[in-house]
Every structure is written in structure tokens, then in C-alpha cells.
PDB file of N, CA and C in Angstrom:
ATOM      1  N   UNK Z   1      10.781-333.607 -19.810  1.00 53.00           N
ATOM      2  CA  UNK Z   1       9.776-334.588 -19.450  1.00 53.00           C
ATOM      3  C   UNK Z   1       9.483-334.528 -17.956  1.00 53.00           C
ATOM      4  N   UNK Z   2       8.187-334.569 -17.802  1.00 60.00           N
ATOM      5  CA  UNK Z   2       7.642-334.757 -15.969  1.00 60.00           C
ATOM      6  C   UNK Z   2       7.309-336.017 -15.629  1.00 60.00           C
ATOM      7  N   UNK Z   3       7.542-336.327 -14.102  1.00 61.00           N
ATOM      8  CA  UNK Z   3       6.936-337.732 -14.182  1.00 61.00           C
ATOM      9  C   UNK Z   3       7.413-338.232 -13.902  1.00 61.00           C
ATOM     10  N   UNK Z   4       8.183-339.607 -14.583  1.00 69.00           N
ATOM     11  CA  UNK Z   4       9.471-340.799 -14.758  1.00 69.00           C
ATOM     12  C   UNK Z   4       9.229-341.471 -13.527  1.00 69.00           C
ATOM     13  N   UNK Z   5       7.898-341.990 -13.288  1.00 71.00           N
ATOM     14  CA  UNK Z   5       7.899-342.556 -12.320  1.00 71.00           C
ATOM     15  C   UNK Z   5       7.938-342.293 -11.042  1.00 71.00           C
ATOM     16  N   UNK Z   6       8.223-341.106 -10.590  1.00 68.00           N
ATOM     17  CA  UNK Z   6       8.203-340.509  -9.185  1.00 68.00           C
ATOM     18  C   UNK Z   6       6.504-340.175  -8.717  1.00 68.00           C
ATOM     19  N   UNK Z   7       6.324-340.469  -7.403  1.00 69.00           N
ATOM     20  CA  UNK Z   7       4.926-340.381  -7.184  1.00 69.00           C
ATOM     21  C   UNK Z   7       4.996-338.998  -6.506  1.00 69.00           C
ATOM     22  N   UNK Z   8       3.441-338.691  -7.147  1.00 73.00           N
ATOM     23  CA  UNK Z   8       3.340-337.016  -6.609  1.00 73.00           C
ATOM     24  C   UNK Z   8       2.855-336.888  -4.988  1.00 73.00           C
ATOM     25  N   UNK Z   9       3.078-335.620  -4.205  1.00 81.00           N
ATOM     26  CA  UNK Z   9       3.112-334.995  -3.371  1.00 81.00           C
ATOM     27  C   UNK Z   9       1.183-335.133  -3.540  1.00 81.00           C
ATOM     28  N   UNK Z  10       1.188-334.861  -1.829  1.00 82.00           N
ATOM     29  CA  UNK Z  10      -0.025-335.153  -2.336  1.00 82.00           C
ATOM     30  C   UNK Z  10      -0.583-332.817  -2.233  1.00 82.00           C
ATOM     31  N   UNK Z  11      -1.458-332.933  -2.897  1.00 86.00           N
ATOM     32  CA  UNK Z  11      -1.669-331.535  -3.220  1.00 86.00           C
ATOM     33  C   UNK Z  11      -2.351-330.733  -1.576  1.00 86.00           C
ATOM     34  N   UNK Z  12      -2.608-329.423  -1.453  1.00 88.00           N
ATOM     35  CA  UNK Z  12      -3.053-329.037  -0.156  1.00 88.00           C
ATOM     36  C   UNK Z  12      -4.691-328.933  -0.378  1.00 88.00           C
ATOM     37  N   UNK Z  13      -5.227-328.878  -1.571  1.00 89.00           N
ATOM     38  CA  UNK Z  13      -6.666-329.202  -2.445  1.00 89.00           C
ATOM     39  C   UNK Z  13      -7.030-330.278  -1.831  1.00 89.00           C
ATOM     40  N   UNK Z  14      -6.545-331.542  -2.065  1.00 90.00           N
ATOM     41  CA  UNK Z  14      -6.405-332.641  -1.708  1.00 90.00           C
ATOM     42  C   UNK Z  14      -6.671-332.656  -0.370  1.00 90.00           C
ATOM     43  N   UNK Z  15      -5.542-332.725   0.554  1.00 89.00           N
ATOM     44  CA  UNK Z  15      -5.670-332.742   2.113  1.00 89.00           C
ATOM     45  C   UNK Z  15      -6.568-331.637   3.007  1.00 89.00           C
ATOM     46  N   UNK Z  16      -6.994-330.724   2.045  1.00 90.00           N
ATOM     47  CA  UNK Z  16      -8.137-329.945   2.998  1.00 90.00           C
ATOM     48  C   UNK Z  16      -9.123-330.460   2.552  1.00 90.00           C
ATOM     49  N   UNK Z  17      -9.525-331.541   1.771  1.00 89.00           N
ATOM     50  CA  UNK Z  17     -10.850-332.047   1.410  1.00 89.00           C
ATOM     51  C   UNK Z  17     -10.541-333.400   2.440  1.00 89.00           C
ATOM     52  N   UNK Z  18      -9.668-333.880   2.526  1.00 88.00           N
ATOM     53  CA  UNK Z  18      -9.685-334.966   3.301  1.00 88.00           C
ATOM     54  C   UNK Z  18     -10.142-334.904   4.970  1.00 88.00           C
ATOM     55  N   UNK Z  19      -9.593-333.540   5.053  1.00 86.00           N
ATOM     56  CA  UNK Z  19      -9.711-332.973   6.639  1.00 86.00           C
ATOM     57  C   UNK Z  19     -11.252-332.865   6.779  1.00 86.00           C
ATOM     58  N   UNK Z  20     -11.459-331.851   5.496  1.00 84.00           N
ATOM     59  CA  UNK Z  20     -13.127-331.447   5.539  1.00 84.00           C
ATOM     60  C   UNK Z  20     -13.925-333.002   5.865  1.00 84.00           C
ATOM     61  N   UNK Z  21     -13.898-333.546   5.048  1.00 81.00           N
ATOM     62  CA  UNK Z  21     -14.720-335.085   4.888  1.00 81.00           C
ATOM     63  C   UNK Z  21     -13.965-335.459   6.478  1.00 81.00           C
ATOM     64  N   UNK Z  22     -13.175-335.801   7.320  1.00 80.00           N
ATOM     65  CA  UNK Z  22     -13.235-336.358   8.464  1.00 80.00           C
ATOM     66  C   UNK Z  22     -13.761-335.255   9.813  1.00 80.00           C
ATOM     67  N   UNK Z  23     -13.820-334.209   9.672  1.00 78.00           N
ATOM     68  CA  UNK Z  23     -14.405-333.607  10.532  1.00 78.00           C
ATOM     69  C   UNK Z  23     -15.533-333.118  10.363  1.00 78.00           C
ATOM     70  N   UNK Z  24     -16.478-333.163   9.284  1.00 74.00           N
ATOM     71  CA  UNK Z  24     -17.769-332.682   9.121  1.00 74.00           C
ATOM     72  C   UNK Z  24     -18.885-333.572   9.333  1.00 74.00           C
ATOM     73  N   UNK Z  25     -19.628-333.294  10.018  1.00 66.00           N
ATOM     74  CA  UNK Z  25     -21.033-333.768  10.034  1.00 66.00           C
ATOM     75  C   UNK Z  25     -22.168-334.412   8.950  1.00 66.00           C
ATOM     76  N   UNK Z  26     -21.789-335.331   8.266  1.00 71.00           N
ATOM     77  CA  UNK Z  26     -22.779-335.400   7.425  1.00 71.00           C
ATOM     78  C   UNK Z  26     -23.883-336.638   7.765  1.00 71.00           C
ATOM     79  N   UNK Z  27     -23.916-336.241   8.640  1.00 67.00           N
ATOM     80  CA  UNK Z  27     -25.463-336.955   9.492  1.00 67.00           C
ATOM     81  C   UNK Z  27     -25.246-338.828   8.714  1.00 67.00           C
ATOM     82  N   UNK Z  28     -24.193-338.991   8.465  1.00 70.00           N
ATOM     83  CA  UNK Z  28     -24.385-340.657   8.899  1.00 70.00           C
ATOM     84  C   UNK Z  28     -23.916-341.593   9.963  1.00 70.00           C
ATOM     85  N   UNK Z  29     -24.446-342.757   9.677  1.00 72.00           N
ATOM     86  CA  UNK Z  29     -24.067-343.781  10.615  1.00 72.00           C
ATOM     87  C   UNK Z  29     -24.419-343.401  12.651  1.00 72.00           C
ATOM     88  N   UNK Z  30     -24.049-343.507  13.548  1.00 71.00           N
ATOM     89  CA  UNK Z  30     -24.623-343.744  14.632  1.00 71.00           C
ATOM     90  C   UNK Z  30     -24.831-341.893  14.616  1.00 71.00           C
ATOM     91  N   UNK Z  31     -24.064-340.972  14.309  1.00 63.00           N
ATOM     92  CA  UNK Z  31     -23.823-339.747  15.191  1.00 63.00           C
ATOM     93  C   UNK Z  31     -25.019-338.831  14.353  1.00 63.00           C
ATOM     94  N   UNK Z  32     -25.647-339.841  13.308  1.00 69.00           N
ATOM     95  CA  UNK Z  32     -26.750-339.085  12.637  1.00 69.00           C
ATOM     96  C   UNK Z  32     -27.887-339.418  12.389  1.00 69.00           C
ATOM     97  N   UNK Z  33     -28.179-340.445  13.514  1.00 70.00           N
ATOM     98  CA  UNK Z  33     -29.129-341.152  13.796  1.00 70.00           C
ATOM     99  C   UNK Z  33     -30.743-340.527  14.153  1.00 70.00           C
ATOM    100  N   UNK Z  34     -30.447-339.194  15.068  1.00 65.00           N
ATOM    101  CA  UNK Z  34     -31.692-338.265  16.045  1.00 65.00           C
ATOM    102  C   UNK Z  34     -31.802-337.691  14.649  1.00 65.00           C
ATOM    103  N   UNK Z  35     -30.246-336.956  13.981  1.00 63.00           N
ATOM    104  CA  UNK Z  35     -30.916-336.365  12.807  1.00 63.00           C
ATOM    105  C   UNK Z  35     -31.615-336.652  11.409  1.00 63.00           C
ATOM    106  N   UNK Z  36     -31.678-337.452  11.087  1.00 63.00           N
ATOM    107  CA  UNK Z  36     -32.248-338.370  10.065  1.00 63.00           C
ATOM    108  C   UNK Z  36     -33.606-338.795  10.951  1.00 63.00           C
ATOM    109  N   UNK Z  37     -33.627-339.215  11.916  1.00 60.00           N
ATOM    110  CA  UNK Z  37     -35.156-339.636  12.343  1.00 60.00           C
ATOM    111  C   UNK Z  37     -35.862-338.319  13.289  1.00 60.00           C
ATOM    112  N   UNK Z  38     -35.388-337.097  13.014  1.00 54.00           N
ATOM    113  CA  UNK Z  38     -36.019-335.951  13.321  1.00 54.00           C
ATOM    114  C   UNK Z  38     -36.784-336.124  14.916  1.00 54.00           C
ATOM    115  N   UNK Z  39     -35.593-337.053  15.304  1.00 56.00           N
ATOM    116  CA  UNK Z  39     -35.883-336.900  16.995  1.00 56.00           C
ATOM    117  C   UNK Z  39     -35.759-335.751  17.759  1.00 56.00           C
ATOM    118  N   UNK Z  40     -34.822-334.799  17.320  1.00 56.00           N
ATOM    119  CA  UNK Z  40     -34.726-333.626  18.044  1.00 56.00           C
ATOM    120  C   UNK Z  40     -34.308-332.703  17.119  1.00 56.00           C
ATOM    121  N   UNK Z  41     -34.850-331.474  17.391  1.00 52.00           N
ATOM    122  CA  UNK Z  41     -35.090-330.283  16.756  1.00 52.00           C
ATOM    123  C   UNK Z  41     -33.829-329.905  16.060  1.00 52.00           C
ATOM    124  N   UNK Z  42     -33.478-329.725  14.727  1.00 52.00           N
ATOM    125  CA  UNK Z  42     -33.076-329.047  13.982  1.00 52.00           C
ATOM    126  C   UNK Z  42     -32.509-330.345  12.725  1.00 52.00           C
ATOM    127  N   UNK Z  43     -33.270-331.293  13.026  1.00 58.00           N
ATOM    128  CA  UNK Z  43     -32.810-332.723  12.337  1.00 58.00           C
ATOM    129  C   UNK Z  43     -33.568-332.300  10.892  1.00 58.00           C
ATOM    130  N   UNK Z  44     -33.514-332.982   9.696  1.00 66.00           N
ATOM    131  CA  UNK Z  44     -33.782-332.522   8.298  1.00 66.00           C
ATOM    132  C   UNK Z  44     -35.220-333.469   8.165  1.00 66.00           C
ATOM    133  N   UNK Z  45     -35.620-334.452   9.140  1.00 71.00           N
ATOM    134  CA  UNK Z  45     -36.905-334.812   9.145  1.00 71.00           C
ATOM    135  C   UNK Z  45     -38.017-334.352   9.806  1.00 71.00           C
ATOM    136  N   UNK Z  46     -38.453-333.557   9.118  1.00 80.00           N
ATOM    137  CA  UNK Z  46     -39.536-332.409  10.245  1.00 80.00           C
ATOM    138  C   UNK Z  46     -41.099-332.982  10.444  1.00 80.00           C
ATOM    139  N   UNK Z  47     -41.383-333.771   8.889  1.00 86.00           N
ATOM    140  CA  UNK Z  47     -43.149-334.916   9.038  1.00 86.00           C
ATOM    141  C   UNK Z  47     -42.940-335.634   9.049  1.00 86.00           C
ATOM    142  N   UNK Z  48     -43.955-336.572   9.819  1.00 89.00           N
ATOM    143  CA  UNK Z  48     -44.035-338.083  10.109  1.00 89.00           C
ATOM    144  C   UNK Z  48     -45.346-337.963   9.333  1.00 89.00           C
ATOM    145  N   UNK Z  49     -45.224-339.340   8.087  1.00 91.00           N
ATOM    146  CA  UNK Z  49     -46.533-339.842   7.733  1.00 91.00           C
ATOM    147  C   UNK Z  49     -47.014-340.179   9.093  1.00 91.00           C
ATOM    148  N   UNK Z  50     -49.118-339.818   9.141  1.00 91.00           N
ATOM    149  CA  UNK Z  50     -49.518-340.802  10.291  1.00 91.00           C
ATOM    150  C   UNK Z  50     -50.102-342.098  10.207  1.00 91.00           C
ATOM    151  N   UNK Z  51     -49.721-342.650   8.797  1.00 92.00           N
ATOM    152  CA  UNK Z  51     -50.206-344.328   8.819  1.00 92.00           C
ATOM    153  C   UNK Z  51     -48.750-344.823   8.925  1.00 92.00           C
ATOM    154  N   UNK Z  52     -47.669-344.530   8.421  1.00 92.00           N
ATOM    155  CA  UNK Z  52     -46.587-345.522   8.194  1.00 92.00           C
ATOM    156  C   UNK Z  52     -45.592-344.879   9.150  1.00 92.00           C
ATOM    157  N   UNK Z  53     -45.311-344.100   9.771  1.00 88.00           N
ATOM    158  CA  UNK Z  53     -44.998-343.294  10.489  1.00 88.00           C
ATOM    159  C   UNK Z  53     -42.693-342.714   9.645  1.00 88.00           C
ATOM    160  N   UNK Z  54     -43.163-342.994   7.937  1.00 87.00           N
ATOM    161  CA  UNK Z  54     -41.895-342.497   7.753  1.00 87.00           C
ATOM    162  C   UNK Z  54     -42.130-340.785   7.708  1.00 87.00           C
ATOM    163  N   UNK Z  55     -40.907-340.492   7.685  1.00 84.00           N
ATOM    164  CA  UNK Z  55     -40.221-339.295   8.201  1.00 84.00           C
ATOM    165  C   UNK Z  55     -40.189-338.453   6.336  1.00 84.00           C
ATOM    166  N   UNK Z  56     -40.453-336.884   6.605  1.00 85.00           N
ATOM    167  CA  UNK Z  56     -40.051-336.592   5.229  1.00 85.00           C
ATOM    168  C   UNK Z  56     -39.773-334.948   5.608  1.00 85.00           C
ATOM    169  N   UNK Z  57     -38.307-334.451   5.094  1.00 82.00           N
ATOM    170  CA  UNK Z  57     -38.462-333.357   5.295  1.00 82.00           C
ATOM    171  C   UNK Z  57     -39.316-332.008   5.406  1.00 82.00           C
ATOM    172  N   UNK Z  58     -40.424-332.039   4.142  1.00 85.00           N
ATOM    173  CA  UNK Z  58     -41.216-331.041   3.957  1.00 85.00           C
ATOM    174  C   UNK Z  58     -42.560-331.655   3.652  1.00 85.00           C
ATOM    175  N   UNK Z  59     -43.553-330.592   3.406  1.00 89.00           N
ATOM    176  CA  UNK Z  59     -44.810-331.065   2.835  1.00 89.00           C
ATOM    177  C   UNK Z  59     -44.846-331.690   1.489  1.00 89.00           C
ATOM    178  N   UNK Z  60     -44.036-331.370   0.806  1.00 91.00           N
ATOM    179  CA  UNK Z  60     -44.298-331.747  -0.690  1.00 91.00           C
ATOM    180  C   UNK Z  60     -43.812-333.100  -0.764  1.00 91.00           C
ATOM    181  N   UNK Z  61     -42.984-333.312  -0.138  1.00 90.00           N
ATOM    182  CA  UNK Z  61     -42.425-334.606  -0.267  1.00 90.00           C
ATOM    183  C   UNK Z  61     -42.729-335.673   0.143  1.00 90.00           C
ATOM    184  N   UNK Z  62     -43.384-335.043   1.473  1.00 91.00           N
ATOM    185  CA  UNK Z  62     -44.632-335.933   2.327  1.00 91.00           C
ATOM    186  C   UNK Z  62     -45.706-336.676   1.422  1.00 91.00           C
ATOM    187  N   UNK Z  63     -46.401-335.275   0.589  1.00 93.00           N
ATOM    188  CA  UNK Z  63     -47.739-335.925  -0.574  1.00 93.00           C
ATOM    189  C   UNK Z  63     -47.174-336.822  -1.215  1.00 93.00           C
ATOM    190  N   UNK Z  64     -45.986-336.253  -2.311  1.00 94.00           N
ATOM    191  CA  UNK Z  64     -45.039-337.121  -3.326  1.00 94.00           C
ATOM    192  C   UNK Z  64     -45.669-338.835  -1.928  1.00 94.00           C
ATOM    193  N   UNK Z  65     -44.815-338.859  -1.163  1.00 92.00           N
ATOM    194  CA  UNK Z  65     -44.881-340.401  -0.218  1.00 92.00           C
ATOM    195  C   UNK Z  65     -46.462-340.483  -0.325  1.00 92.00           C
ATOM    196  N   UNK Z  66     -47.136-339.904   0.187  1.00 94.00           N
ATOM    197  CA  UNK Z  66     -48.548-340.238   0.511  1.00 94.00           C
ATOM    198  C   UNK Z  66     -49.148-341.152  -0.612  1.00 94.00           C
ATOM    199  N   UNK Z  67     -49.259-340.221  -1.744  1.00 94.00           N
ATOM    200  CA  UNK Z  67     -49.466-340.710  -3.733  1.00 94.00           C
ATOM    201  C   UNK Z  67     -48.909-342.053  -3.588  1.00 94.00           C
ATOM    202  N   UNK Z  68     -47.691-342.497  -3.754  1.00 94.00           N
ATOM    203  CA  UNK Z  68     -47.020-343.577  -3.930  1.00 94.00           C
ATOM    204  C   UNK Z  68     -47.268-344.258  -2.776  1.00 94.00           C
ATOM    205  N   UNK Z  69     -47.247-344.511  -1.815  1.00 94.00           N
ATOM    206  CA  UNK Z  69     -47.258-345.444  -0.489  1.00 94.00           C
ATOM    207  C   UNK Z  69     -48.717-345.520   0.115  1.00 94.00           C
ATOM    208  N   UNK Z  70     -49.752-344.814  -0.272  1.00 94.00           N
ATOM    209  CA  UNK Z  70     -50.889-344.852   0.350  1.00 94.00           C
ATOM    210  C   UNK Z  70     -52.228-344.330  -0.898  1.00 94.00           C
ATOM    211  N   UNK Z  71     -52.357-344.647  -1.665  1.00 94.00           N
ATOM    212  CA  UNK Z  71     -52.886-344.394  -2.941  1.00 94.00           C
ATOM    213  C   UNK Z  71     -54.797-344.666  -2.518  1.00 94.00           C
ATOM    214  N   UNK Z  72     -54.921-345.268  -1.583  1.00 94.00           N
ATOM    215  CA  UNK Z  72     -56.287-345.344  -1.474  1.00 94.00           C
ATOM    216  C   UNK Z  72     -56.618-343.950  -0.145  1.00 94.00           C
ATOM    217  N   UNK Z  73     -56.062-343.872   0.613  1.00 93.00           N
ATOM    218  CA  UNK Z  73     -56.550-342.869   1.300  1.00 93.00           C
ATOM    219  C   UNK Z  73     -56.101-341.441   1.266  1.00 93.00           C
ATOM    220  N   UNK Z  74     -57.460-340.207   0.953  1.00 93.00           N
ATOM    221  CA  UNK Z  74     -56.935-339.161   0.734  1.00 93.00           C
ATOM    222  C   UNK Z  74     -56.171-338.406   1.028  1.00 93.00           C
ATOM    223  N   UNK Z  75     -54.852-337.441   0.614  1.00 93.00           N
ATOM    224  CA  UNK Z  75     -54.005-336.809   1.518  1.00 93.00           C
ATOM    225  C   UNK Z  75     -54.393-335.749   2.617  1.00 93.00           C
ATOM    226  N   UNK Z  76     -54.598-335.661   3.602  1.00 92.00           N
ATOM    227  CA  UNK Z  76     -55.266-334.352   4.095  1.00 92.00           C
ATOM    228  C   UNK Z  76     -53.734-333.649   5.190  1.00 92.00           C
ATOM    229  N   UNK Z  77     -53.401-332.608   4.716  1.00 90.00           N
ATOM    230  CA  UNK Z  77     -52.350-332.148   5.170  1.00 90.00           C
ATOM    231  C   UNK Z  77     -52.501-331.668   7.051  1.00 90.00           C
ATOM    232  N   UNK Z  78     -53.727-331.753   7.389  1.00 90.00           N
ATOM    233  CA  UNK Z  78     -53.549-331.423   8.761  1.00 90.00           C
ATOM    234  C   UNK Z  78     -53.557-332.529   9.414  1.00 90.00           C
ATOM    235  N   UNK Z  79     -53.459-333.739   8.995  1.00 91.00           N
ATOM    236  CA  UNK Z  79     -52.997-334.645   9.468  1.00 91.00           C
ATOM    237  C   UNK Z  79     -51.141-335.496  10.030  1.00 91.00           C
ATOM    238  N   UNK Z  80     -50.965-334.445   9.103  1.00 90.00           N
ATOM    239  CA  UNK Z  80     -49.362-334.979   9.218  1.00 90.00           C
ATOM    240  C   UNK Z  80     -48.644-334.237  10.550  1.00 90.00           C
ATOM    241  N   UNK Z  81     -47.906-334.914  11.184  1.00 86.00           N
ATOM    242  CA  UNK Z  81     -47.224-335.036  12.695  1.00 86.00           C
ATOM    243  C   UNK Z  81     -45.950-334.085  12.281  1.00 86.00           C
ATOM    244  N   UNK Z  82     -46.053-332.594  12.864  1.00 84.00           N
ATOM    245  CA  UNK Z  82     -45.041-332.015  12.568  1.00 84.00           C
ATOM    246  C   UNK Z  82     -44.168-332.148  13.846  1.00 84.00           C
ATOM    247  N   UNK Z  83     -43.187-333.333  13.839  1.00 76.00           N
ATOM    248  CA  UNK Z  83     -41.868-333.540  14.904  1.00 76.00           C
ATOM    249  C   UNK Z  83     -41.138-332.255  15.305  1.00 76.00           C
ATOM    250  N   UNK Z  84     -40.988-331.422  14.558  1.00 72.00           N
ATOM    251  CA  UNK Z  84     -40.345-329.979  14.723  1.00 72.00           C
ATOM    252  C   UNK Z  84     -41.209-329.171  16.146  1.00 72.00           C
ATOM    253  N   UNK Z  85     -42.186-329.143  16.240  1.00 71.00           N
ATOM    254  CA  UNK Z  85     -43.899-328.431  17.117  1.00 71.00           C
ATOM    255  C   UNK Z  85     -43.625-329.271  18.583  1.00 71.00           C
ATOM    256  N   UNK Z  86     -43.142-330.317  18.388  1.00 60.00           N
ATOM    257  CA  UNK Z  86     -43.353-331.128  19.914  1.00 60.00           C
ATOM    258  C   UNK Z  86     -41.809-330.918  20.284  1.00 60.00           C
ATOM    259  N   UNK Z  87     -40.819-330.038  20.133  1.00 54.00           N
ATOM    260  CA  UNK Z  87     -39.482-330.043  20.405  1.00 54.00           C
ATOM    261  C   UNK Z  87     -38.931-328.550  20.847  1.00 54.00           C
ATOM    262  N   UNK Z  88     -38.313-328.833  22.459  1.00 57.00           N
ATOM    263  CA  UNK Z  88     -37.464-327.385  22.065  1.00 57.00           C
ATOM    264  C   UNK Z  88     -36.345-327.131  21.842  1.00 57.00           C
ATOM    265  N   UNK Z  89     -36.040-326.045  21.420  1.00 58.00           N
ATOM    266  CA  UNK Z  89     -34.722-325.507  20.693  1.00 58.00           C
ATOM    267  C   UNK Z  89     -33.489-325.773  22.115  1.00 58.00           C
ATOM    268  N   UNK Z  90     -32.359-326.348  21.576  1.00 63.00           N
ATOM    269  CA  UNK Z  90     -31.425-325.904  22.509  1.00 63.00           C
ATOM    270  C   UNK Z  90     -30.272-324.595  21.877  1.00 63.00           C
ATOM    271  N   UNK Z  91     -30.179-323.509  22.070  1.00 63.00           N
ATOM    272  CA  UNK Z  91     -28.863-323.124  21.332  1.00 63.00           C
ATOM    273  C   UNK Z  91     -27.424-323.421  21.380  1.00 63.00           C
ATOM    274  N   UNK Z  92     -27.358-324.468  21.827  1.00 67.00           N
ATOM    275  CA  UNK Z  92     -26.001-325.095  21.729  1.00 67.00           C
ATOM    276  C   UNK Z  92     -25.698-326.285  21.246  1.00 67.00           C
ATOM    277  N   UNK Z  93     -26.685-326.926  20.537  1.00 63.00           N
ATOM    278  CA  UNK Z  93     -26.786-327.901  19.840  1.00 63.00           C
ATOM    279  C   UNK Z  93     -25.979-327.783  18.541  1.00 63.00           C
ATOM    280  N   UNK Z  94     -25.008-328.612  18.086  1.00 57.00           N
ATOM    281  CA  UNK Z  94     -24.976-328.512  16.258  1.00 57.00           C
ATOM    282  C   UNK Z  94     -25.425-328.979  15.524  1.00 57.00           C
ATOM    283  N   UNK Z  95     -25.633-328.071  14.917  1.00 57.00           N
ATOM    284  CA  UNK Z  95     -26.456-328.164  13.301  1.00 57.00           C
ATOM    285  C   UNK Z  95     -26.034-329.376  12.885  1.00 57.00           C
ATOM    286  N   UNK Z  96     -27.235-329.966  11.627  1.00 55.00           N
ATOM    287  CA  UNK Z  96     -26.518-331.100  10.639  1.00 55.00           C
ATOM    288  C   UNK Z  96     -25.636-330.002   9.994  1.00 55.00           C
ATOM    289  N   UNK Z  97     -24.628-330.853   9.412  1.00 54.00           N
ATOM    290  CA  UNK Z  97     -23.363-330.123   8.728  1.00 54.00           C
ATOM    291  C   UNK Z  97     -22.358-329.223   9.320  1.00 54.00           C
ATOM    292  N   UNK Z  98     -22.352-328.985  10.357  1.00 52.00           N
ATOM    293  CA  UNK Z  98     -21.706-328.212  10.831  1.00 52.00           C
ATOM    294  C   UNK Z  98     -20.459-328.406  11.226  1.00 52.00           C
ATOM    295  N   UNK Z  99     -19.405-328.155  10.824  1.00 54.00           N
ATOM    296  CA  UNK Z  99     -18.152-328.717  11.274  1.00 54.00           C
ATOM    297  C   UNK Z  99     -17.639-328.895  13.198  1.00 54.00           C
ATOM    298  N   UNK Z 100     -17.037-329.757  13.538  1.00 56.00           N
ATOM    299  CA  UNK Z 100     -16.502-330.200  14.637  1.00 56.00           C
ATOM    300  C   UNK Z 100     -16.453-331.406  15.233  1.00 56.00           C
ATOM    301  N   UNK Z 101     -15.231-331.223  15.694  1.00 56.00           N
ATOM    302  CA  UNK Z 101     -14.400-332.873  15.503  1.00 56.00           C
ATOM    303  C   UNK Z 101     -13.274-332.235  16.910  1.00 56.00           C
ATOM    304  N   UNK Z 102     -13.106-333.368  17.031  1.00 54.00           N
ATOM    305  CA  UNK Z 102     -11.729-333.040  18.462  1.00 54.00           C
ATOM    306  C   UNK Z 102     -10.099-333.180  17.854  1.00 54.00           C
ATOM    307  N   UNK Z 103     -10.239-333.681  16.796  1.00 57.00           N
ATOM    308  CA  UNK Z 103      -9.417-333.333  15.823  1.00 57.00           C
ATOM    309  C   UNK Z 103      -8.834-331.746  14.899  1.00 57.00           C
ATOM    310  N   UNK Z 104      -7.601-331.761  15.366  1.00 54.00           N
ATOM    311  CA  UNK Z 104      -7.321-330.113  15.368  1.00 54.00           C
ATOM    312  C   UNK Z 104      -6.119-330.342  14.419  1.00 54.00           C
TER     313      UNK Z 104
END
């Protein structure tokens, strides 16, 4: 018989997912703030509707918003504010997702 009450070890599956999840980037709360509102270049919000001014990664998803949130005025795609065009690249910036943490 296994078991009898003894609590298990915790597995190394386990604790490298725990590590992963505290040192990775997943763009929430304050430290994913620029990236979610596609303030600076390489953030996952690249259009700004220009009546409501929300944020949408791509074109398609933009219309999808346009259809639903603005149903009386036509979509015209050269209208939409590409945030990506008014930004420059730094190469030392990190990526969303990218692992690093001061934690070693």
C-alpha cells in the first residue's frame, strides 16, 4: 500500500511551473500596464478605435469592435490609429512574455 497518510514531496514538474509563473511576464497588473495599452512599441495593442479610443490588437478584431460598439457608422480601415507607426523600437526592451525577474 502507498500513501497512509504521509504528504507528498512536492514534484520538480511542480516547482518549475511555480518558478515559471513567478518570473514570467504575463503583462498583468502595474508592470503590464504600457503593454496592454500599447503605449510603447512591442505591446499586443497595436489599433486604437478613433471614436472610443479602445485598443485592439489587429485589424480584424478592430472591425469585430467597430460592428458591435459602433453599428451606425461605417468601418473605414484607414481610419484606425496604428500606435505601433508613432513609436520607436528600443532593442533592449522586453518583450511581453519574456522571462526575467531578479530572482535567481
Amino acid at each position: 500500500m502507498t500513501g497512509k497518510a504521509k504528504p507528498k514531496k512536492h514534484t520538480a514538474k511542480e516547482l518549475a511551473a511555480k518558478l515559471d509563473a513567478a518570473t514570467t511576464n504575463r503583462g498583468g497588473g502595474k508592470a503590464g500596464v504600457a503593454d496592454r495599452t500599447g503605449a510603447v512599441k512591442g505591446g499586443h495593442a497595436k489599433f486604437e478605435c478613433p471614436h472610443c479610443k479602445t485598443t485592439a490588437p489587429d485589424v480584424k478584431s478592430m472591425q469585430i469592435h467597430h460592428d458591435s460598439k459602433h453599428p451606425k457608422i461605417p468601418f473605414d480601415e484607414s481610419k484606425i490609429n496604428n500606435l505601433h507607426a508613432s513609436t520607436s523600437t528600443d532593442p533592449n526592451k522586453p518583450k511581453p512574455g519574456v522571462r526575467g525577474s531578479l530572482k535567481k
